[in-house]
Each structure stands twice: as structure tokens, then as C-alpha cells.
Amino acid sequence: MFAYTYGLWLPLLLLFAGACARPKEAQDEQSFPHLRLEESKQGTSTPANVTMAEITTTVSSPVEAVAKTTSNSGAVTETTQMPAFATTADSKPSSTSTTSVAPPSLAAPEQPEYLKNCFHAEEQVCGHGFDGRPEALEGQPASPKTMQSDSQSQNGGTQGNHCQCREHSARPNSWYCCNISQITMISTCSNISKWTNLHVRNMTVKDMDLSNPIFRSLQSLAVTDGNITRLVNAFPRLSALKCLNISNNNISEIHSRAVKDVPHLEFFGMSHNNLSLVPHRNQNKNITLDISGNMRMLCTPLNEIIYNESINFLNPEHSYCQYNATRTWFQSTDKVSVEQLENRKRCLTNCPVIPNYGNCKCTLENIMIIQDNQSKPQCHVDCSNLGLVELPQRLPDNTFMLNITNNKITRLGDYFQTNPTYHNINRLVADNNQISSIYEFEGTKFIETFQRIYMRNNSLSKIPEYFLNNALMDSGLGRRIYLAGNKLQCDCNSAKTLQNWLKERSSDIPDYMDIRCRNIPLSVIELQETKLCQSPPDWTDYIYYLIAAEIILLLALIAKVSYDYWVFKTAGYLPWPASKMPKLPCDWLCES
């Protein structure tokens, strides 16, 4: 009987004790109904269809009462921990109060220097059910700030009037706000003047006023992943702001002097918006700027900024601006990367200065749009009429044309082979020099990609047709080589081979008829093989005559001997020469 009574009353007493221990929780659920929705999604509520066996198991577990801990400042923090308990099928489901714990912060990788003063709150801190209440670590007493902000959250009235910000657990004086639809959700927070860093996520307003006092004491401000149309007004004069990030907000306009009076600004991130202009910045400071993802950015004002200010662009190869290109019959808008605009600046600032000779002149003819929406500027370097005796040691990046006309250069050296600043040249103008050979072009990138070579009025002695023949193969580039005024060392091979090669390449070497010989007063095209290929007189030239004479004498001798033999047979006497010859000893033997 006692066991039956104990088993009947004990669940009822447990239910009564749990109901009495949860007045604080019931009040929180009325003020923040979305918190209960978050807890139900996290699985903290107990389903209604639970068996008696499960009830018995729950009852056997210990019950933790309400623990009250007094902090050093005298504030009392209540941390209520109730185990999940079950009911019968007829009972209503009940949920338990769970204190959310901030995720442990992982060791961040080494940040670049320009991000040292930037504060970034993790995306997960603004999860579902964020209501601005400060989060206290489980098992730890809450700070007075926690109690004060919690009181504001409960007594603030409507959603738009209570603080929607929390202090970050890992960085002091660093706050983050989520789901802001009115600026009062930030301004109602306490001790704003002591905030150093602020990150606002998902802010939905039409205009954001930068002159608001809540931004006055900040060193890092990030407003990201929201929906903002304009940034109006400017930060206060001599603002302490060092890092500003307004990325991914659909912003289309920023006040021109928004950050003009921010002397310590080091990083300005405005990526993934709809901006077409960059606001004025403090020109006495090197600023890292991120404009990637702004597909309406205009090149002309951006180019002026690059030329006149010291700015380090983040991801310049993936940041584009709109370039208005004027064609023969129409105008088009092309994408040009910021990297190429910076190359345009380097073309002018890195123009060669040659001691004791003078300065070269560098110009930008135009922008050439190539595949994959990448652009490449054509930097033209003019080092003509300086009296140079060798090529410049270094050229600007992306030098497409080099003009060294009217100098005293005698050799090309290994610049086209080993100097990387020469690898992008496709036009070489080297007229009126003393260059004696172009064999240095063999095997270089230049000879594979060039479009024009002007080598007129130099001191070339030979033309290496064997590797020029491969370079002038039909590649669709319309390559041309100009060699007029050079005086070659002509020989029989020039008349046999070079002359025919020049005729075959007449379209690739348009001035081939003006290539002359230095040892013969003729052009290469005027050479005659019959005259040029004759060798000087020598005794071997008469060998054929001697052989012919010997053959004739031999035939005459054979004929004479044959005649004498016939006379001897027919007349019986020897010919007169034979009869007058003295007798030999063998003749006496024959007579006896």
C-alpha cells in the first residue's frame, strides 16, 4: 500500500515543484516568444507521448534546485537548471529552460597588417532567435552589464525600442548587433560611448546616417550582409575609426565626404555593392581598399584615384570597372580589372631613367581588351635620340613597344632572353643604330610573339633566314620585319639562297629591295649567280686540257705503231725510224 501511494504522489509532487521553480522562465517566454521557438527547434522540449517506464527513469535522477550566487558587486545571478521530465499521454508538453553558451572561439590565422584593427563577429552569433539578450556562460555568474542589458530587453517595450546588441565574449568592448531595422535598436543600448568595435549584421534601412553619435568612439565599424540604399552625411571630424567594412549591402551611393575627415583609416571594405564611385579619402594615409563585386564602378574616376593617391587595392585582379571604349563605328563598355589600371600607373612611374644619357618617355596608347574580360594596357617606351650604347636595364611592366631609334647601340645582348621586363614587347623600333646581329632573338619569347621589328639602317652583316622563316610562318598576326639600309656581306650563297628567300618573304619584309651589299655596289636582289659564283684562276683549271692532250698523243702513238706494223708485213722492210736505230745486244743474238 505504501509503495502504491509513493508511486502515485511522487510524480505529482515533482510536477508541482517544477511549476514553482519556473516563474522566471515563464516571464521570459512571454517577453521573447521566439526564444521558445528556438528551444523547441533545438529539441529541449519533451514530447507528450512518454511511457511510465520513462517517468520512472526520470524520477530516479537527481533534481537540481535553483542556485543563487552573489558576485563581488553584490548583484545576484540566477542560473536555473531543470532536468527534462516526462508526462503521460494526457498531459500537456512542457519545455525546459536552457542557457545558451557562446561557441568557443578558435585560434584565428595570422591576419594581414591592414586587418589588425578590424573586428568581425562570426556569422553564427546571429542565429535564429537572436533577441539581443546578453549571453552568460553556463555555470558562470553574469556580469552587471548582463543584468542591465537584460533588464532593458524586458522593459524596453516594442521590438524596435530595445537593444539588439550583445557584447562579444572573446573581445572586450566589442559588440555585435543583428537584424536591425531601426537605428534605435542600437542607440538604446547602454554605455555606447565606451564601445570600441561594432559589427552590425543584417541591417535593413534606406539611409544610414554616418554622423550618428553611436559611431563617434568606434575604431572598427562593420555593417555587412544587410540591405541599405545610401550612406548619408560623414563621420565626425578627426574620427578614431581605423577599419570600416560596409560589404554586401546593395549600397548605391555614399556621401562624397563620408570618410574625408577620418585620418587614421587603414581599411575600407565596400565590396559587393552597387557603387559607381569611391568617396574621397584622407590622402595622407596609405589605405587598403576593397571594391570587388561593384559591377557599376566607373574606370575614369577610379583611374584618377590610382594616379593621385596611395591606395592598396585588395583583390585587384578580381575587381573590375566599366571602361567606355570608342570604336570606329560604335562605342562599347568593357570590363577592365583594377590590376591593369595599376599597371597603367606603373607604366608612367617606372619609366626608365638612364644616368648620363637622359630620361625615356612612356605613354599609354590604349587599353587592349583580351579574353576572359581581362585587360592589358599597351605601355610604349620611347628611348630614342639619347645616344645610348646599350638597351635600358629595366622597363615598365607590360611594355608593348620599345623605341630605341637614333642611338649608338651595337648589340642587343641577352635582354630579350633573361630580362622579364622585355618579355611582353611585341614592337621593337631600332632604326639608325649600329646593331651588327639579330641572332640574339633566336629562341626568345619575343621572336614568337612579335608583330613589328624595325631594324633599318643598322650594321647587319647577315640575315638568319633559318629561324626567321619559322617566325614568319602564317600565324594570323601580320608580322613585318623592316631591314632597308643594312649592307650585308654578299657571296655566292647570297645570290643562290638569300635572294630567293627574300623574294618568297616579300610580303613579310616589305623593303627587301633596299637591302644592299657592303662588298659589291649592288642590292641583294640585283645579284647574278653566274658572276658572283665564279672562282679565281688556278692551275687546276687547265687539268682538263692536259688530259685531253695526253689522250691525243696516246692515240697518235697507237696509230703510228699500227702503220709501221702494216708496212713491215706488206713490204718486208722496217720503217725509216726503225732502220736507223742502233742495234741492241738482243739483235745480234737473233741474227746468229
Coordinates of C-alpha atoms in Angstrom, one line a residue:
M1 CA 0.0 0.0 0.0
F2 CA 2.8 2.4 0.9
A3 CA 4.6 1.6 -2.4
Y4 CA 1.4 2.3 -4.4
T5 CA 0.9 5.6 -2.6
Y6 CA 4.5 6.6 -3.1
G7 CA 4.4 5.8 -6.8
L8 CA 1.2 7.9 -7.2
W9 CA 2.1 11.0 -5.2
L10 CA 5.8 11.3 -6.1
P11 CA 5.1 12.3 -9.8
L12 CA 2.5 14.8 -8.7
L13 CA 5.0 16.4 -6.2
L14 CA 7.6 16.6 -8.9
L15 CA 5.2 18.4 -11.3
F16 CA 4.3 20.8 -8.6
A17 CA 8.0 21.5 -7.7
G18 CA 8.8 22.1 -11.4
A19 CA 5.9 24.5 -11.8
C20 CA 7.0 26.5 -8.8
A21 CA 10.7 26.6 -9.9
R22 CA 9.9 28.2 -13.3
P23 CA 8.3 31.6 -12.8
K24 CA 11.3 33.3 -14.2
E25 CA 11.2 31.2 -17.3
A26 CA 7.5 31.8 -17.9
Q27 CA 8.2 35.5 -17.8
D28 CA 11.0 35.2 -20.4
E29 CA 8.8 33.3 -22.7
Q30 CA 6.1 36.0 -22.7
S31 CA 8.7 38.8 -23.4
F32 CA 10.6 36.8 -26.1
P33 CA 8.3 34.2 -27.6
H34 CA 10.8 33.5 -30.4
L35 CA 13.2 32.1 -27.7
R36 CA 10.7 29.3 -27.0
L37 CA 10.6 28.6 -30.7
E38 CA 14.4 28.3 -30.8
E39 CA 14.4 25.9 -27.9
S40 CA 11.7 23.7 -29.4
K41 CA 13.8 23.5 -32.6
Q42 CA 16.9 22.6 -30.6
G43 CA 15.0 19.6 -29.1
T44 CA 14.8 20.7 -25.4
S45 CA 11.0 20.2 -25.1
T46 CA 9.7 16.8 -24.0
P47 CA 7.1 15.0 -26.2
A48 CA 3.7 14.2 -24.7
N49 CA 3.6 10.5 -25.6
V50 CA 6.0 9.2 -23.0
T51 CA 5.6 5.8 -21.2
M52 CA 5.6 5.2 -17.4
A53 CA 8.9 3.5 -17.7
E54 CA 10.4 6.7 -18.9
I55 CA 8.7 8.5 -16.0
T56 CA 10.3 6.2 -13.5
T57 CA 13.7 6.7 -15.1
T58 CA 13.3 10.5 -14.9
V59 CA 12.1 10.4 -11.3
S60 CA 15.1 8.4 -10.2
S61 CA 17.5 11.1 -11.4
P62 CA 18.5 13.9 -9.0
V63 CA 16.8 17.3 -9.3
E64 CA 19.0 20.4 -9.3
A65 CA 17.5 23.3 -7.4
V66 CA 17.9 26.9 -8.1
A67 CA 21.5 28.1 -7.3
K68 CA 22.0 31.6 -6.2
T69 CA 25.4 33.1 -6.4
T70 CA 26.3 36.6 -5.3
S71 CA 29.0 38.4 -7.3
N72 CA 31.6 40.8 -5.9
S73 CA 29.5 43.8 -6.9
G74 CA 26.5 42.5 -5.0
A75 CA 24.4 41.6 -8.0
V76 CA 22.6 38.2 -7.8
T77 CA 22.5 35.9 -10.8
E78 CA 20.0 33.1 -11.0
T79 CA 21.0 30.0 -13.1
T80 CA 18.1 27.6 -13.3
Q81 CA 18.9 24.0 -14.4
M82 CA 16.0 21.6 -14.6
P83 CA 16.2 18.1 -16.0
A84 CA 13.8 17.1 -18.7
F85 CA 10.8 15.3 -17.3
A86 CA 8.1 13.3 -19.0
T87 CA 4.3 13.3 -18.6
T88 CA 1.6 10.9 -19.5
A89 CA -0.2 11.0 -22.9
D90 CA -3.0 13.1 -21.4
S91 CA -0.6 15.7 -20.1
K92 CA 0.5 18.9 -21.9
P93 CA 4.1 19.0 -23.2
S94 CA 6.4 21.2 -21.2
S95 CA 9.8 22.6 -22.2
T96 CA 12.8 23.3 -20.1
S97 CA 14.9 26.4 -19.9
T98 CA 18.4 26.1 -21.4
T99 CA 21.1 28.7 -21.1
S100 CA 22.7 29.3 -24.4
V101 CA 26.5 29.1 -24.4
A102 CA 28.6 31.1 -26.8
P103 CA 30.6 28.9 -29.2
P104 CA 34.3 28.7 -28.2
S105 CA 36.4 30.9 -30.3
L106 CA 39.0 29.1 -32.4
A107 CA 42.5 30.4 -32.8
A108 CA 42.3 32.7 -35.8
P109 CA 45.0 32.6 -38.5
E110 CA 47.5 35.4 -38.8
Q111 CA 45.7 38.4 -40.2
P112 CA 47.2 40.9 -42.7
E113 CA 48.5 44.1 -41.2
Y114 CA 45.6 46.2 -42.6
L115 CA 43.1 44.0 -40.7
K116 CA 44.8 44.2 -37.3
N117 CA 42.3 46.8 -36.1
C118 CA 39.2 45.2 -37.7
F119 CA 36.6 43.4 -35.6
H120 CA 34.5 40.7 -37.2
A121 CA 31.7 38.8 -35.4
E122 CA 31.1 35.3 -36.6
E123 CA 28.0 34.6 -38.7
Q124 CA 26.6 32.0 -36.3
V125 CA 26.2 34.6 -33.5
C126 CA 23.2 35.9 -35.3
G127 CA 21.4 32.6 -35.5
H128 CA 17.7 32.1 -35.4
G129 CA 16.1 33.5 -32.3
F130 CA 18.6 36.3 -31.7
D131 CA 16.9 38.8 -29.4
G132 CA 19.7 41.0 -28.2
R133 CA 19.8 39.5 -24.7
P134 CA 23.4 39.1 -23.5
E135 CA 24.6 35.5 -23.2
A136 CA 26.1 34.2 -20.0
L137 CA 28.3 31.2 -19.9
E138 CA 26.7 28.1 -18.3
G139 CA 27.8 27.7 -14.7
Q140 CA 29.3 31.2 -14.5
P141 CA 27.8 34.3 -12.9
A142 CA 26.6 37.0 -15.2
S143 CA 28.2 40.5 -15.1
P144 CA 26.4 43.7 -14.1
K145 CA 26.3 44.6 -17.8
T146 CA 24.4 41.4 -18.4
M147 CA 21.8 42.2 -15.8
Q148 CA 21.4 45.8 -17.0
S149 CA 21.0 44.8 -20.7
D150 CA 18.7 42.0 -19.7
S151 CA 16.5 44.5 -17.8
Q152 CA 16.5 46.8 -20.9
S153 CA 15.4 43.9 -23.0
Q154 CA 12.5 43.0 -20.7
N155 CA 11.3 46.5 -20.0
G156 CA 12.1 48.1 -23.4
G157 CA 8.6 47.8 -24.8
T158 CA 8.3 47.1 -28.5
Q159 CA 10.8 45.2 -30.7
G160 CA 12.2 48.4 -32.2
N161 CA 12.9 50.1 -28.9
H162 CA 15.1 47.6 -27.0
C163 CA 18.8 46.9 -27.5
Q164 CA 19.5 44.3 -30.2
C165 CA 23.2 44.1 -29.5
R166 CA 25.4 41.8 -27.4
E167 CA 29.0 42.1 -26.2
H168 CA 31.4 39.7 -27.8
S169 CA 32.6 37.0 -25.4
A170 CA 36.2 37.0 -26.7
R171 CA 37.0 40.7 -27.2
P172 CA 36.3 43.4 -24.6
N173 CA 34.4 46.5 -25.6
S174 CA 33.4 44.8 -28.9
W175 CA 29.7 44.5 -29.7
Y176 CA 27.6 42.9 -32.4
C177 CA 24.1 43.6 -33.4
C178 CA 21.8 41.5 -35.5
N179 CA 18.6 42.1 -37.6
I180 CA 18.5 45.8 -37.2
S181 CA 15.5 47.6 -38.8
Q182 CA 15.7 50.8 -36.8
I183 CA 18.8 52.7 -35.5
T184 CA 17.1 52.8 -32.1
M185 CA 17.8 49.1 -31.7
I186 CA 21.5 50.2 -31.3
S187 CA 21.2 53.6 -29.7
T188 CA 19.1 52.3 -26.8
C189 CA 22.0 50.1 -25.6
S190 CA 23.9 51.2 -22.6
N191 CA 27.5 52.6 -22.4
I192 CA 27.7 53.2 -26.2
S193 CA 30.4 55.8 -25.6
K194 CA 32.7 53.0 -24.3
W195 CA 32.3 50.8 -27.3
T196 CA 35.4 50.3 -29.3
N197 CA 34.4 47.9 -32.0
L198 CA 31.0 47.2 -33.6
H199 CA 29.7 44.7 -36.1
V200 CA 26.1 45.1 -37.4
R201 CA 24.7 42.2 -39.4
N202 CA 21.6 42.2 -41.5
M203 CA 20.7 45.9 -41.2
T204 CA 17.7 46.9 -43.2
V205 CA 17.3 50.7 -43.6
K206 CA 17.1 53.0 -46.5
D207 CA 19.6 55.6 -45.3
M208 CA 22.3 55.1 -42.8
D209 CA 23.5 58.3 -41.1
L210 CA 27.3 58.2 -40.5
S211 CA 27.2 61.3 -38.3
N212 CA 25.2 59.4 -35.6
P213 CA 26.8 59.7 -32.2
I214 CA 26.8 55.9 -31.8
F215 CA 29.7 55.8 -34.3
R216 CA 31.8 58.5 -32.6
S217 CA 34.1 56.4 -30.3
L218 CA 34.5 53.4 -32.6
Q219 CA 37.8 52.2 -34.0
S220 CA 36.3 49.4 -36.1
L221 CA 32.9 49.5 -37.7
A222 CA 31.5 46.7 -39.8
V223 CA 28.0 46.8 -41.3
T224 CA 27.6 43.8 -43.5
D225 CA 25.0 41.4 -45.1
G226 CA 22.2 43.9 -45.0
N227 CA 20.0 46.0 -47.3
I228 CA 21.0 49.6 -47.3
T229 CA 20.4 52.1 -50.1
R230 CA 22.6 55.1 -49.1
L231 CA 25.2 56.2 -46.6
V232 CA 24.4 59.9 -45.8
N233 CA 26.5 62.5 -44.1
A234 CA 30.0 62.0 -42.8
F235 CA 31.8 60.6 -39.8
P236 CA 32.7 63.2 -37.2
R237 CA 35.9 65.2 -37.8
L238 CA 39.1 63.6 -36.5
S239 CA 37.2 60.3 -36.0
A240 CA 39.2 57.5 -34.4
L241 CA 37.9 55.0 -37.0
K242 CA 40.7 52.7 -38.3
C243 CA 38.6 50.0 -40.0
L244 CA 35.4 50.4 -42.0
N245 CA 33.6 47.5 -43.7
I246 CA 30.3 48.0 -45.5
S247 CA 30.4 45.0 -47.7
N248 CA 27.3 43.2 -49.2
N249 CA 24.6 45.7 -48.5
N250 CA 23.4 46.8 -52.0
I251 CA 24.6 50.3 -51.3
S252 CA 24.3 52.5 -54.4
E253 CA 25.5 55.9 -53.0
I254 CA 28.0 57.1 -50.4
H255 CA 28.4 60.7 -49.4
S256 CA 31.4 62.2 -51.1
R257 CA 33.0 63.3 -47.9
A258 CA 31.9 60.3 -45.8
V259 CA 35.4 59.4 -44.7
K260 CA 37.2 62.6 -45.8
D261 CA 38.0 63.6 -42.2
V262 CA 38.9 60.1 -40.9
P263 CA 42.7 60.5 -40.6
H264 CA 43.5 57.1 -39.2
L265 CA 41.5 54.9 -41.6
E266 CA 43.6 51.9 -42.7
F267 CA 41.0 49.6 -44.3
F268 CA 37.9 50.5 -46.2
G269 CA 35.9 47.5 -47.5
M270 CA 33.0 48.2 -49.8
S271 CA 32.8 45.0 -51.8
H272 CA 29.6 43.5 -53.3
N273 CA 27.5 46.7 -53.5
N274 CA 26.1 48.8 -56.4
L275 CA 28.6 51.6 -56.2
S276 CA 29.9 53.5 -59.2
L277 CA 32.2 56.0 -57.3
V278 CA 34.6 55.8 -54.5
P279 CA 34.2 58.6 -51.9
H280 CA 37.1 60.9 -51.1
R281 CA 39.6 59.6 -48.6
N282 CA 42.4 61.1 -46.5
Q283 CA 45.3 61.4 -49.0
N284 CA 48.0 61.5 -46.3
K285 CA 47.5 57.8 -45.4
N286 CA 48.0 54.5 -47.2
I287 CA 44.6 52.8 -47.3
T288 CA 43.7 49.3 -48.3
L289 CA 40.6 49.4 -50.4
D290 CA 38.3 46.5 -51.4
I291 CA 35.9 47.4 -54.3
S292 CA 35.4 43.9 -55.7
G293 CA 31.9 43.0 -56.7
N294 CA 30.8 46.5 -57.6
M295 CA 29.9 45.9 -61.3
R296 CA 28.9 49.6 -61.8
M297 CA 32.2 51.1 -60.8
L298 CA 33.5 53.6 -63.4
C299 CA 37.1 53.5 -64.6
T300 CA 37.7 57.2 -65.3
P301 CA 37.3 58.5 -61.7
L302 CA 38.9 55.3 -60.3
N303 CA 41.9 55.8 -62.6
E304 CA 42.3 59.4 -61.2
I305 CA 42.4 57.9 -57.6
I306 CA 45.0 55.4 -58.6
Y307 CA 47.2 58.1 -60.1
N308 CA 46.9 60.7 -57.4
E309 CA 46.6 58.7 -54.2
S310 CA 48.5 56.0 -52.3
I311 CA 45.9 53.1 -52.2
N312 CA 46.5 49.4 -51.9
F313 CA 43.7 47.5 -53.6
L314 CA 42.6 44.2 -52.3
N315 CA 42.0 41.5 -55.0
P316 CA 42.8 43.9 -57.9
E317 CA 42.7 41.1 -60.4
H318 CA 39.1 40.3 -59.5
S319 CA 37.9 43.9 -59.1
Y320 CA 36.5 45.4 -62.3
C321 CA 35.3 48.8 -63.6
Q322 CA 33.4 49.9 -66.6
Y323 CA 35.6 51.3 -69.4
N324 CA 34.0 53.2 -72.3
A325 CA 35.8 52.2 -75.4
T326 CA 35.4 54.2 -78.6
R327 CA 35.4 52.1 -81.7
T328 CA 35.4 53.1 -85.4
W329 CA 31.7 52.8 -85.8
F330 CA 30.3 52.4 -82.3
Q331 CA 31.0 52.7 -78.6
S332 CA 31.1 49.8 -76.2
T333 CA 31.5 49.3 -72.5
D334 CA 34.1 46.7 -71.4
K335 CA 35.3 45.4 -68.1
V336 CA 38.8 46.4 -67.1
S337 CA 40.4 45.0 -63.9
V338 CA 41.9 47.3 -61.3
E339 CA 45.2 45.4 -61.7
Q340 CA 45.5 46.7 -65.2
L341 CA 44.7 50.2 -64.1
E342 CA 47.6 49.9 -61.6
N343 CA 49.8 48.6 -64.4
R344 CA 49.0 51.8 -66.3
K345 CA 50.2 53.8 -63.4
R346 CA 53.4 51.8 -63.2
C347 CA 54.0 52.4 -66.9
L348 CA 54.5 56.1 -66.1
T349 CA 56.1 55.9 -62.7
N350 CA 58.6 53.1 -63.7
C351 CA 59.7 54.8 -66.9
P352 CA 63.5 54.2 -67.4
V353 CA 65.9 56.9 -66.2
I354 CA 69.3 56.3 -67.6
P355 CA 72.2 58.2 -65.9
N356 CA 74.4 60.4 -68.1
Y357 CA 72.0 60.0 -71.0
G358 CA 68.6 61.2 -70.0
N359 CA 65.0 60.0 -69.4
C360 CA 62.9 57.9 -71.6
K361 CA 59.3 58.9 -72.3
C362 CA 56.5 56.5 -71.5
T363 CA 52.9 56.8 -72.8
L364 CA 49.8 54.7 -72.7
E365 CA 48.3 54.4 -76.2
N366 CA 45.1 52.5 -75.4
I367 CA 43.7 49.5 -73.4
M368 CA 43.5 46.3 -75.3
I369 CA 40.6 44.0 -74.2
I370 CA 41.6 40.3 -74.3
Q371 CA 39.7 37.1 -73.4
D372 CA 38.1 36.4 -70.0
N373 CA 37.3 40.1 -69.6
Q374 CA 40.9 40.8 -68.7
S375 CA 42.5 44.0 -69.9
K376 CA 46.1 44.7 -70.7
P377 CA 47.4 48.3 -71.3
Q378 CA 49.9 49.0 -74.0
C379 CA 52.8 50.8 -72.4
H380 CA 55.0 52.4 -75.1
V381 CA 58.6 53.3 -74.0
D382 CA 60.5 55.9 -76.1
C383 CA 64.2 56.0 -75.5
S384 CA 65.2 57.5 -78.9
N385 CA 67.8 60.2 -79.5
L386 CA 69.6 59.7 -76.2
G387 CA 72.9 58.5 -77.5
L388 CA 72.5 55.1 -75.8
V389 CA 75.2 52.4 -76.3
E390 CA 73.1 49.6 -74.8
L391 CA 69.5 48.8 -74.0
P392 CA 67.8 50.1 -70.8
Q393 CA 68.3 47.8 -67.8
R394 CA 64.6 47.7 -66.9
L395 CA 61.3 48.6 -68.5
P396 CA 57.8 49.1 -67.1
D397 CA 55.6 46.1 -66.8
N398 CA 53.6 45.3 -69.9
T399 CA 55.9 47.3 -72.2
F400 CA 54.5 46.5 -75.6
M401 CA 56.6 48.9 -77.7
L402 CA 60.2 49.9 -77.3
N403 CA 61.7 52.7 -79.4
I404 CA 65.5 53.0 -79.4
T405 CA 65.9 54.8 -82.7
N406 CA 68.9 57.1 -83.4
N407 CA 71.2 55.7 -80.7
K408 CA 74.7 54.1 -80.8
I409 CA 73.7 50.6 -79.7
T410 CA 75.9 47.9 -81.2
R411 CA 74.4 44.7 -79.8
L412 CA 71.2 43.5 -78.3
G413 CA 72.8 41.4 -75.6
D414 CA 70.7 38.9 -73.6
Y415 CA 67.9 41.3 -72.5
F416 CA 65.3 39.5 -74.6
Q417 CA 66.3 36.2 -73.1
T418 CA 66.8 36.8 -69.4
N419 CA 65.1 40.2 -68.6
P420 CA 61.4 39.6 -67.8
T421 CA 60.5 43.2 -68.5
Y422 CA 61.3 42.6 -72.1
H423 CA 59.1 39.5 -72.5
N424 CA 55.9 41.4 -73.3
I425 CA 57.4 43.5 -76.1
N426 CA 55.8 43.0 -79.5
R427 CA 57.1 46.0 -81.3
L428 CA 60.8 46.9 -81.5
V429 CA 61.8 50.1 -83.2
A430 CA 65.6 50.1 -83.5
D431 CA 66.3 52.1 -86.7
N432 CA 69.6 54.1 -87.2
N433 CA 71.8 52.3 -84.7
Q434 CA 74.9 50.1 -85.2
I435 CA 73.4 46.7 -84.4
S436 CA 75.5 44.1 -86.1
S437 CA 73.4 40.9 -85.4
I438 CA 69.9 39.8 -84.6
Y439 CA 70.9 36.2 -83.7
E440 CA 70.1 37.2 -80.1
F441 CA 66.4 36.9 -80.9
E442 CA 66.7 33.1 -81.5
G443 CA 64.8 31.1 -79.0
T444 CA 63.2 34.1 -77.2
K445 CA 59.6 34.7 -76.4
F446 CA 59.9 37.9 -78.4
I447 CA 60.5 36.2 -81.7
E448 CA 57.5 34.0 -81.1
T449 CA 55.0 36.9 -80.3
F450 CA 56.3 40.0 -82.1
Q451 CA 54.3 42.0 -84.6
R452 CA 56.9 44.5 -85.9
I453 CA 60.7 44.7 -86.0
Y454 CA 62.2 47.9 -87.4
M455 CA 65.9 47.3 -87.9
R456 CA 66.6 49.8 -90.8
N457 CA 70.0 51.5 -91.3
N458 CA 72.0 49.3 -89.0
S459 CA 75.2 47.2 -89.5
L460 CA 73.7 43.8 -90.0
S461 CA 76.1 41.5 -92.0
K462 CA 73.8 38.5 -92.3
I463 CA 70.2 37.7 -92.1
P464 CA 69.4 34.4 -90.2
E465 CA 66.7 33.2 -92.5
Y466 CA 66.6 29.7 -90.9
F467 CA 64.9 30.9 -87.6
L468 CA 63.2 33.9 -89.2
N469 CA 61.5 31.5 -91.6
N470 CA 59.7 29.8 -88.6
A471 CA 58.9 33.2 -87.0
L472 CA 57.3 34.4 -90.2
M473 CA 55.1 31.4 -90.7
D474 CA 51.4 32.3 -91.3
S475 CA 50.2 32.9 -87.8
G476 CA 47.5 35.5 -88.5
L477 CA 49.4 38.2 -86.7
G478 CA 50.5 40.1 -89.8
R479 CA 54.1 40.2 -88.7
R480 CA 56.5 42.5 -90.5
I481 CA 60.3 43.0 -90.5
Y482 CA 61.9 46.1 -91.9
L483 CA 65.6 45.8 -92.9
A484 CA 66.2 48.5 -95.5
G485 CA 69.6 50.3 -95.4
N486 CA 71.6 47.4 -94.0
K487 CA 74.6 46.4 -96.0
L488 CA 75.2 42.6 -95.9
Q489 CA 78.3 40.6 -96.7
C490 CA 77.3 39.2 -100.0
D491 CA 78.7 36.0 -101.6
C492 CA 77.7 33.2 -103.9
N493 CA 75.3 31.9 -101.2
S494 CA 73.6 35.3 -101.1
A495 CA 72.9 35.0 -104.8
K496 CA 71.7 31.4 -104.6
T497 CA 69.8 31.2 -101.3
L498 CA 69.1 34.6 -99.7
Q499 CA 67.9 36.3 -102.8
N500 CA 65.2 33.6 -103.4
W501 CA 64.2 33.7 -99.7
L502 CA 63.7 37.5 -99.8
K503 CA 61.5 37.1 -102.8
E504 CA 59.4 34.5 -101.1
R505 CA 59.0 36.6 -98.0
S506 CA 58.4 39.9 -99.8
S507 CA 55.1 40.4 -98.0
D508 CA 56.8 39.9 -94.6
I509 CA 59.8 42.1 -95.4
P510 CA 58.3 44.9 -97.5
D511 CA 61.5 46.8 -98.0
Y512 CA 63.6 43.8 -99.2
M513 CA 64.6 45.6 -102.4
D514 CA 66.6 48.2 -100.3
I515 CA 68.8 45.6 -98.6
R516 CA 72.3 46.2 -100.1
C517 CA 75.7 44.5 -100.2
R518 CA 78.7 46.1 -98.5
N519 CA 81.4 44.4 -100.7
I520 CA 79.5 44.8 -104.0
P521 CA 77.8 48.0 -105.2
L522 CA 74.5 46.2 -105.7
S523 CA 71.4 45.3 -103.8
V524 CA 70.8 41.7 -102.8
I525 CA 68.0 41.4 -105.3
E526 CA 70.4 42.6 -108.2
L527 CA 73.0 39.8 -107.6
Q528 CA 73.7 37.4 -110.5
E529 CA 74.7 34.0 -109.7
T530 CA 76.8 33.5 -112.9
K531 CA 79.0 36.4 -112.0
L532 CA 79.1 36.1 -108.2
C533 CA 79.7 32.3 -108.1
Q534 CA 83.0 32.4 -110.3
S535 CA 86.1 31.2 -108.5
P536 CA 89.6 32.9 -109.1
P537 CA 92.0 31.4 -111.8
D538 CA 94.1 28.4 -110.7
W539 CA 96.4 25.7 -112.3
T540 CA 93.7 23.2 -111.7
D541 CA 91.6 25.0 -114.2
Y542 CA 93.9 23.6 -117.0
I543 CA 93.9 20.0 -115.9
Y544 CA 91.3 19.1 -118.4
Y545 CA 93.4 20.5 -121.3
L546 CA 96.4 18.4 -120.2
I547 CA 94.3 15.3 -120.0
A548 CA 92.9 15.9 -123.5
A549 CA 96.5 16.4 -124.9
E550 CA 97.7 13.2 -123.4
I551 CA 94.8 11.3 -124.8
I552 CA 95.5 12.7 -128.3
L553 CA 99.2 11.9 -128.1
L554 CA 98.4 8.4 -127.0
L555 CA 96.1 7.8 -129.9
A556 CA 98.7 9.2 -132.3
L557 CA 101.3 6.8 -131.0
I558 CA 99.0 3.9 -131.3
A559 CA 98.2 4.9 -134.9
K560 CA 101.9 5.1 -135.8
V561 CA 102.8 1.8 -134.4
S562 CA 99.9 0.2 -136.2
Y563 CA 101.0 1.7 -139.5
D564 CA 104.6 0.6 -139.1
Y565 CA 103.5 -2.9 -138.4
W566 CA 101.3 -3.0 -141.6
V567 CA 104.3 -1.7 -143.7
F568 CA 106.6 -4.4 -142.3
K569 CA 104.1 -7.1 -143.1
T570 CA 103.4 -6.0 -146.6
A571 CA 106.8 -4.6 -147.8
G572 CA 109.2 -6.5 -145.7
Y573 CA 111.2 -3.6 -144.5
L574 CA 111.1 -1.6 -141.4
P575 CA 110.0 1.9 -141.4
W576 CA 112.8 4.5 -141.7
P577 CA 112.9 5.4 -138.0
A578 CA 113.3 1.8 -137.0
S579 CA 116.0 1.1 -139.6
K580 CA 118.2 3.9 -138.4
M581 CA 118.1 2.8 -134.8
P582 CA 121.3 1.2 -133.4
K583 CA 121.3 -2.5 -132.9
L584 CA 120.8 -3.8 -129.4
P585 CA 122.6 -6.9 -128.0
C586 CA 119.5 -8.9 -128.4
D587 CA 119.5 -8.2 -132.1
W588 CA 122.9 -10.0 -132.6
L589 CA 121.6 -13.0 -130.8
C590 CA 118.6 -13.0 -133.1
E591 CA 120.8 -12.9 -136.3
S592 CA 123.0 -15.7 -135.2

